[in-house]
């Protein structure tokens, strides 16, 4: 069957692509081949389509999954919508108990989940465990805080409407489509799913085509923990399935993915005015100021840049160090990065296509005069990439501008902290950032154009459930996590209630003639004076 698929494929078939492993079974023959983003999927005449998910390290088949087309997606949305009313009707307390039961079952299954993430995504068990640890905290926080953040609360009235009480509450949207990436197949989608469910929505989840097994286990575990409420539906497939979800009449789409996909999702959602929240890529900067703890900064730069083989949206992808400590920081960084071992400290590159991007970024940097202090031009050894520390990289090199998504750290000398901030901000992405500094740390953190900044650590904001997470510019918009993340999946509902009628109604055709002049006089008295200096 695979040979047949290859025969049908055009010359531009990408050999390194994971979709090489897509096969059709158990049906008879391939009718046509779809081309999208360099990938191919076989479509069979009787429309039964499946794809295999494989281990990026060994090529072993992890599982075979159906490719959901528009009809299957519509059916999943219909199932979710049917379940949504009962879930919303549970109220905050009922949902809190259900989500805590889900959390507890996930925690009891940690070992199996970690092993599956390792097999399907390739990352070491330790990295997979960190994902699970972090998302458990989010699930817990979302479950316990939804009532406080979203529940009805009184709003202050004003003088003109003094006879009215006011309140605001946040109601569920209905059905939320969550489209996930592969790099953190547990943490990332659940970062939307947990908050959407806690806000009272049902969810249709489309995991990445590279990690469908993890996605299905997340949904199956929910079904087992909360059997009465089938509000977490899953559909598997590639971008076409995600596209179908955007068009399926869901009430919001939450995408975590690349900016290119973000544009496509937004365009598709525009058809029905479906709102979107877009968590997209990053090119996060770290700034090291003169009074920083250089050992800590070097340690965190290596971890932030190279953990998960650099395949982290919030990975440190650029380091700017002020001149007085540049050489001392670099020596510490090089010593640490040289000790990192691919295959042990981090796993393979999950998406084979990414190997070409990393190589292109390295080749471009070397062609423009960059020097490698760790690694070098041969760092890309599929499926692994060795750690690379680069210096003397021109600011317009690809590795300084575009998401590399590999264990590559370019380090740049800055005159001072302001110069470092200006260099860091001169990039269309704006997801996270890190600052290692003493006295000026908070000032630098505020000046960085990013959704989140950590001071004297990396990535900590992602593990802090009370904080919002999201980007600016090419990194997307909208927020997940924290109170903002709960509100992202709810609509505000404002209610005013007249407590007693006024003897002189303003909003009536029967208004006496003196009312408006009196109100105008009162307005001038109250608002007409400029503030005293
Ligand atoms: P991707 O954009 O290729 O795919 C993401 C998801 O979108 C997948 O499930 C894919 O099937 C789906 N998709 C693709 N085309 C689609 C379309 N036209 N309509 C609807 N869905 C479509 O990204 P990826 O390679 O899976 O993930 C890596 C990217 O995700 C990186 O850019 C990374 O920085 C980003 N990311 C961001 C965050 C964050 O929180 N901001 C977190 C993790 C990853």
XYZ file of C-alpha atoms and ligand atoms in Angstrom:
577
model
C 0.000 0.000 0.000
C 2.792 2.378 0.871
C 4.448 1.658 -2.486
C 1.187 2.481 -4.201
C 0.995 5.734 -2.306
C 4.536 6.601 -3.331
C 3.685 5.829 -6.947
C 0.851 8.285 -6.839
C 2.926 10.931 -5.152
C 4.361 13.804 -7.137
C 8.038 14.549 -7.430
C 7.966 17.018 -4.542
C 7.163 14.343 -1.988
C 9.163 15.051 1.149
C 10.998 11.923 2.115
C 11.859 12.930 5.642
C 8.283 13.676 6.467
C 6.496 11.729 9.165
C 3.620 11.343 6.728
C 5.740 8.873 4.841
C 4.263 6.499 7.329
C 0.659 7.277 6.484
C -0.984 4.248 5.099
C -4.517 3.255 4.327
C -5.946 0.232 5.908
C -7.930 -1.901 5.821
C -9.510 -0.629 2.613
C -8.787 -1.719 -0.888
C -7.090 0.973 -2.857
C -5.890 4.527 -2.918
C -8.131 6.737 -4.979
C -6.238 10.008 -4.841
C -3.572 11.761 -2.892
C -4.099 15.089 -1.156
C -1.251 17.543 -0.964
C -1.008 20.030 1.857
C 2.035 21.700 3.417
C 4.226 19.097 1.697
C 2.353 16.240 3.267
C 0.213 13.606 1.725
C -2.733 11.673 2.886
C -4.295 8.824 1.092
C -8.016 9.049 0.481
C -9.777 5.871 -0.302
C -12.859 5.420 -2.389
C -14.986 4.260 0.493
C -13.679 7.179 2.558
C -12.199 5.045 5.340
C -8.922 6.740 6.014
C -6.389 6.162 8.703
C -2.902 7.343 9.496
C -0.128 5.949 11.608
C 1.588 7.840 14.357
C 5.220 6.790 14.707
C 8.038 7.266 17.176
C 10.445 9.933 15.891
C 13.343 8.078 17.519
C 12.723 4.576 16.194
C 10.040 4.806 13.513
C 7.966 2.280 15.473
C 4.233 2.621 14.849
C 2.597 3.913 18.029
C -0.965 3.730 16.772
C -3.315 3.992 13.811
C -6.013 6.649 13.850
C -8.935 7.677 11.685
C -8.652 10.822 9.603
C -11.775 12.765 10.527
C -13.376 14.582 7.614
C -16.018 17.317 7.812
C -18.793 14.805 8.547
C -16.972 13.155 11.425
C -16.019 16.552 12.810
C -19.631 17.751 12.565
C -20.773 14.617 14.387
C -18.239 15.230 17.177
C -19.386 18.845 17.502
C -23.012 17.654 17.653
C -22.143 15.157 20.412
C -20.314 17.873 22.320
C -23.193 20.298 21.927
C -25.661 17.738 23.201
C -23.503 17.152 26.268
C -22.791 20.850 26.820
C -26.152 21.703 28.373
C -25.810 19.057 31.094
C -22.251 20.142 31.801
C -23.229 23.800 32.067
C -26.152 22.748 34.259
C -23.779 21.028 36.687
C -22.746 24.452 37.905
C -19.329 25.428 39.189
C -19.387 23.047 42.084
C -20.343 19.999 40.045
C -17.754 20.811 37.406
C -15.109 21.359 40.056
C -15.692 17.857 41.397
C -15.691 16.339 37.894
C -12.482 18.103 36.885
C -10.753 17.127 40.118
C -11.758 13.509 39.453
C -10.218 13.837 35.979
C -7.081 15.326 37.474
C -6.785 12.496 40.005
C -7.142 9.814 37.330
C -4.530 11.516 35.138
C -2.181 11.652 38.115
C -2.718 7.956 38.851
C -1.894 7.242 35.195
C 1.234 9.436 35.183
C 3.638 6.609 34.405
C 1.643 5.351 31.420
C 1.125 8.885 30.128
C 4.805 9.745 30.461
C 5.784 6.537 28.658
C 3.352 7.301 25.819
C 4.569 10.886 25.423
C 8.116 9.529 25.284
C 7.209 7.001 22.595
C 5.119 9.260 20.432
C 6.881 12.611 20.809
C 10.389 11.333 21.507
C 11.139 13.521 24.535
C 12.825 11.929 27.564
C 10.634 10.742 30.431
C 11.837 13.634 32.605
C 10.560 16.248 30.136
C 7.251 14.395 29.775
C 6.882 14.241 33.547
C 7.414 18.000 33.845
C 4.550 18.497 31.366
C 2.237 16.352 33.463
C 3.292 18.018 36.718
C 2.620 21.468 35.314
C -0.754 20.702 33.801
C -2.004 19.012 36.946
C -1.545 22.317 38.750
C -3.517 24.111 36.022
C -6.359 21.585 36.119
C -6.558 21.973 39.863
C -6.506 25.771 39.723
C -9.078 26.041 36.937
C -11.432 23.655 38.724
C -11.142 25.441 42.067
C -11.190 29.035 40.855
C -13.815 29.075 38.101
C -16.642 29.984 40.474
C -14.710 32.885 41.999
C -13.607 34.292 38.623
C -16.702 33.632 36.548
C -19.555 33.524 39.024
C -22.064 36.373 39.419
C -20.801 39.417 41.274
C -22.210 42.812 42.029
C -20.954 45.755 40.040
C -20.896 49.309 41.322
C -23.737 51.500 40.220
C -23.433 55.189 39.425
C -25.212 58.339 40.398
C -27.344 58.676 37.267
C -28.660 55.130 37.615
C -28.627 55.077 41.399
C -31.964 53.244 41.478
C -30.498 50.212 39.643
C -28.489 47.269 40.962
C -25.846 45.875 38.615
C -24.155 42.500 38.326
C -21.891 40.690 35.923
C -21.315 36.999 35.357
C -19.495 34.886 32.803
C -21.479 32.282 30.933
C -20.118 29.376 28.873
C -19.724 29.860 25.131
C -21.032 26.389 24.235
C -18.584 24.228 22.280
C -14.922 25.160 21.992
C -12.662 23.658 19.310
C -9.138 23.104 20.631
C -6.397 22.451 18.069
C -3.119 21.343 19.586
C 0.546 21.063 18.620
C 2.894 18.133 19.167
C 5.724 19.687 21.178
C 3.907 19.606 24.533
C 1.082 17.222 23.692
C -0.244 17.122 27.270
C 0.493 20.539 28.705
C -0.415 22.691 25.748
C -3.855 21.436 24.725
C -4.948 20.876 28.317
C -3.949 24.485 29.001
C -6.961 25.427 26.885
C -9.150 22.397 27.548
C -9.001 22.632 31.365
C -10.009 26.281 31.350
C -12.704 25.827 28.676
C -14.268 22.926 30.596
C -14.050 24.736 33.929
C -15.870 27.669 32.331
C -18.726 25.299 31.479
C -18.048 24.540 27.814
C -17.842 21.273 25.952
C -14.693 20.763 23.879
C -13.858 19.108 20.577
C -10.123 18.483 20.622
C -8.003 17.961 17.497
C -4.573 16.819 18.666
C -1.554 17.200 16.414
C -1.254 14.531 13.761
C 2.137 13.741 15.317
C 0.707 13.000 18.759
C -2.824 11.628 18.295
C -2.281 8.764 20.740
C -1.575 11.185 23.583
C -4.617 13.250 22.578
C -6.887 10.202 22.589
C -5.606 9.092 25.992
C -6.353 12.542 27.436
C -9.913 12.320 26.131
C -10.390 8.649 27.107
C -9.211 9.401 30.632
C -11.774 12.178 30.900
C -14.505 9.840 29.638
C -13.521 7.309 32.287
C -13.383 9.859 35.105
C -16.563 11.703 34.104
C -18.683 9.111 32.280
C -21.967 11.006 32.641
C -20.726 14.026 30.689
C -19.133 13.315 27.301
C -17.921 16.904 26.964
C -14.400 16.155 25.762
C -14.660 14.797 22.229
C -11.594 14.072 20.136
C -11.113 14.087 16.349
C -7.859 12.966 14.750
C -6.272 13.999 11.489
C -4.035 16.695 10.082
C -4.605 20.340 9.135
C -7.627 19.451 6.989
C -9.362 18.064 10.078
C -8.445 21.216 11.990
C -9.830 23.285 9.123
C -13.090 21.321 9.241
C -13.310 22.047 12.964
C -12.973 25.774 12.269
C -15.934 25.551 9.893
C -18.070 23.279 12.066
C -20.012 25.956 13.922
C -18.104 25.804 17.197
C -18.376 28.850 19.435
C -14.651 29.511 19.675
C -11.440 28.000 18.327
C -8.325 27.832 20.491
C -5.273 27.090 18.380
C -1.781 26.455 19.648
C 0.511 26.259 16.648
C 2.579 28.228 14.195
C 1.782 31.750 12.959
C 1.139 30.346 9.458
C -1.547 28.051 10.833
C -2.865 30.907 12.963
C -3.529 32.929 9.821
C -5.320 30.002 8.171
C -7.427 29.330 11.247
C -8.379 32.979 11.559
C -9.329 33.154 7.875
C -11.466 30.016 8.142
C -13.132 31.222 11.346
C -13.915 34.571 9.719
C -16.557 32.800 7.605
C -18.850 32.367 10.587
C -17.389 35.113 12.769
C -16.147 32.379 15.094
C -13.849 33.990 17.663
C -10.332 32.637 18.026
C -7.567 32.571 20.584
C -4.169 32.055 18.982
C -1.168 30.785 20.943
C 1.532 30.893 18.310
C 5.277 30.637 18.005
C 7.990 32.590 19.749
C 11.551 33.821 19.450
C 12.037 34.463 23.135
C 14.926 36.590 24.295
C 16.918 36.387 27.501
C 18.710 39.460 28.826
C 21.695 39.191 31.159
C 22.472 42.442 32.957
C 25.712 43.451 34.672
C 24.619 42.530 38.191
C 23.128 39.135 37.285
C 24.086 35.851 38.917
C 26.038 34.551 35.920
C 26.103 30.906 36.979
C 22.335 30.877 37.356
C 21.889 32.761 34.079
C 24.109 30.323 32.169
C 22.414 27.308 33.716
C 18.951 28.619 32.840
C 19.951 29.717 29.346
C 21.075 26.170 28.559
C 17.965 24.651 30.060
C 15.613 27.229 28.550
C 17.209 26.920 25.138
C 17.875 23.213 24.939
C 15.365 21.316 27.081
C 13.004 19.362 24.835
C 15.682 19.837 22.130
C 14.646 23.488 21.878
C 11.195 22.464 20.630
C 9.413 24.779 23.018
C 7.356 27.776 21.981
C 8.791 29.555 25.040
C 12.352 28.338 24.508
C 15.164 30.848 24.953
C 16.114 31.460 21.315
C 18.260 34.592 21.693
C 20.535 35.748 24.508
C 21.633 39.383 24.885
C 24.376 40.003 27.415
C 25.642 43.416 28.491
C 29.246 44.101 27.649
C 30.832 44.079 31.153
C 29.787 40.452 31.835
C 29.658 39.101 28.278
C 32.900 37.084 28.355
C 32.338 35.671 31.829
C 28.749 34.649 30.994
C 29.834 33.062 27.716
C 32.522 30.941 29.382
C 29.947 29.571 31.815
C 27.399 28.962 29.068
C 29.852 27.122 26.825
C 31.064 24.920 29.663
C 27.487 23.878 30.457
C 26.190 23.496 26.897
C 29.150 21.299 25.938
C 28.048 18.785 28.575
C 24.533 18.312 27.115
C 24.040 14.985 25.339
C 21.338 14.509 22.695
C 19.497 11.263 23.236
C 19.994 11.528 26.997
C 19.366 15.140 28.046
C 16.914 15.758 25.246
C 15.240 13.683 22.579
C 15.144 13.697 18.784
C 13.581 16.396 16.650
C 9.969 15.275 16.535
C 9.046 16.804 13.186
C 11.534 15.715 10.495
C 10.737 18.828 8.433
C 12.156 20.895 11.299
C 15.608 19.374 10.785
C 15.835 21.193 7.460
C 14.811 24.481 9.078
C 17.431 24.126 11.812
C 20.070 23.287 9.210
C 19.051 26.244 7.065
C 19.311 28.580 10.063
C 22.765 27.227 10.946
C 24.048 27.334 7.350
C 22.779 30.889 6.977
C 24.451 31.974 10.225
C 27.788 30.407 9.291
C 27.621 31.892 5.786
C 27.182 35.320 7.418
C 30.236 34.929 9.622
C 28.827 33.431 12.813
C 31.114 31.238 14.926
C 30.092 28.175 16.917
C 31.609 27.825 20.390
C 29.686 24.591 20.950
C 28.609 22.315 18.083
C 29.106 23.378 14.497
C 27.992 22.969 10.897
C 27.485 19.212 11.399
C 25.209 19.598 14.403
C 22.165 18.256 12.543
C 22.400 14.456 12.738
C 18.863 13.172 12.066
C 16.856 12.568 14.094
C 19.027 14.453 16.637
C 20.589 17.891 16.706
C 23.660 18.553 18.860
C 23.683 21.617 21.107
C 24.974 24.732 19.353
C 26.142 28.009 20.900
C 26.672 30.757 18.328
C 28.392 34.135 18.580
C 29.046 36.939 16.089
C 25.672 36.330 14.487
C 24.407 39.249 12.366
C 21.117 40.600 13.682
C 19.357 39.893 10.398
C 20.402 36.228 10.265
C 17.553 33.707 10.133
C 18.526 32.277 13.503
C 17.993 35.726 15.045
C 14.665 36.420 13.357
C 12.717 33.197 12.855
C 11.700 30.387 15.167
C 14.485 27.773 15.009
C 12.879 25.163 17.295
C 16.185 23.404 17.920
C 18.911 23.371 20.615
C 20.607 26.446 19.168
C 21.564 29.488 21.268
C 22.859 32.654 19.568
C 24.511 34.999 22.063
C 24.844 38.720 21.315
C 26.817 41.439 23.103
C 24.788 44.531 24.065
C 26.163 47.897 25.197
C 23.868 48.078 28.199
C 20.439 46.955 29.394
C 18.539 49.490 27.247
C 20.414 48.334 24.164
C 19.642 44.712 25.057
C 15.921 45.531 25.401
C 15.923 47.341 22.042
C 17.570 44.332 20.360
C 15.198 41.898 22.043
C 12.147 43.924 21.018
C 13.224 44.227 17.384
C 11.419 41.018 16.440
C 7.881 40.397 15.239
C 7.342 37.651 17.818
C 6.449 38.532 21.406
C 5.644 35.432 23.427
C 7.854 35.114 26.527
C 11.157 36.528 27.732
C 13.608 36.166 30.604
C 15.740 38.652 32.505
C 18.707 37.883 34.705
C 19.449 41.041 36.622
C 19.469 42.658 40.038
C 18.613 46.291 40.460
C 17.065 46.911 37.031
C 15.289 43.557 36.690
C 11.688 44.726 36.928
C 12.259 47.758 34.743
C 13.733 45.518 32.030
C 10.941 42.957 32.454
C 8.297 45.639 31.906
C 10.071 47.093 28.887
C 10.229 43.790 27.026
C 7.569 43.410 24.349
C 6.240 40.029 25.389
C 3.184 38.498 26.972
C 5.219 37.110 29.879
C 8.656 37.706 31.374
C 10.411 35.740 34.099
C 13.047 37.346 36.310
C 16.037 35.214 37.325
C 14.419 32.061 35.932
C 13.068 30.831 32.616
C 9.551 29.768 31.658
C 8.224 29.897 35.219
C 5.152 31.912 34.212
C 3.869 28.887 32.249
C 3.717 26.794 35.415
C 1.972 29.485 37.462
C -1.770 28.804 37.022
C -2.831 32.180 38.358
C -1.029 33.996 35.534
C -2.245 34.537 31.973
C -0.280 33.107 29.060
C -0.292 34.476 25.531
C 1.645 36.553 23.087
C 1.740 39.773 21.134
C 2.454 40.307 17.441
C 3.282 37.112 15.532
C 2.935 35.162 18.761
C -0.832 35.575 18.619
C -3.479 37.061 20.862
C -5.916 36.109 23.570
C -4.911 34.477 26.826
C -5.076 31.031 28.337
C -4.357 30.165 32.013
C -5.391 32.132 35.067
C -8.483 34.330 35.403
C -7.956 35.740 31.901
C -7.837 32.177 30.565
C -11.149 31.329 32.198
C -12.758 34.492 30.826
C -11.350 33.721 27.372
C -13.764 30.782 27.240
C -16.805 32.630 28.555
C -18.940 35.561 27.563
C -19.632 38.314 29.997
C -23.257 38.845 30.827
C -24.235 42.169 32.317
C -27.517 42.522 34.219
C -29.113 45.641 35.660
C -32.127 45.431 37.927
C -34.270 48.441 38.780
C -34.687 48.541 42.543
C -37.279 51.334 42.630
C -38.706 53.727 40.017
C -37.581 57.347 39.993
C -40.257 60.034 40.294
C -38.638 61.827 37.318
C -37.763 59.135 34.704
C -35.155 60.122 32.162
C -35.773 57.267 29.710
C -39.404 57.984 28.922
C -41.336 59.988 26.388
C -43.424 61.145 29.371
C -40.379 62.780 30.953
C -41.273 66.115 32.570
C -39.625 69.139 30.924
C -37.422 69.993 33.947
C -35.634 66.658 34.069
C -32.978 67.099 31.367
C -31.943 70.650 32.399
C -31.630 69.395 35.977
C -29.535 66.427 34.873
C -27.355 68.695 32.732
C -26.766 70.965 35.703
C -25.828 67.970 37.870
C -23.461 66.649 35.185
C -21.629 69.974 34.944
C -21.318 70.126 38.693
C -19.949 66.598 38.912
C -17.760 66.318 35.802
C -17.199 69.840 34.511
C -14.154 70.810 36.554
C -10.599 69.959 35.442
C -8.599 68.096 38.083
C -6.552 70.260 40.434
C -2.830 69.818 39.935
P 1.254 23.693 13.354
O 0.798 25.088 13.202
O 1.878 23.029 12.188
O 0.049 22.742 13.798
C -0.689 23.009 14.973
C -2.028 22.324 14.848
O -2.788 22.981 13.840
C -1.962 20.861 14.440
O -2.918 20.129 15.158
C -2.321 20.902 12.959
O -2.888 19.720 12.480
C -3.316 22.028 12.932
N -3.475 22.690 11.640
C -2.563 22.803 10.643
N -3.095 23.499 9.617
C -4.352 23.832 9.974
C -5.404 24.572 9.350
N -5.267 25.103 8.139
N -6.561 24.733 10.026
C -6.718 24.224 11.266
N -5.766 23.502 11.907
C -4.599 23.320 11.267
O 2.227 23.705 14.618
P 3.042 22.500 15.235
O 4.194 22.203 14.338
O 2.126 21.395 15.611
O 3.541 23.165 16.587
C 4.662 23.980 16.666
C 4.270 25.440 16.697
O 3.389 25.654 17.799
C 5.467 26.337 16.952
O 5.359 27.503 16.204
C 5.357 26.625 18.437
O 6.028 27.785 18.832
C 3.878 26.731 18.586
N 3.477 26.554 19.985
C 2.986 27.645 20.663
C 2.641 27.517 22.010
C 2.092 28.695 22.786
O 1.617 28.522 23.901
N 2.111 29.913 22.266
C 2.778 26.286 22.657
C 3.282 25.213 21.940
C 3.618 25.361 20.595
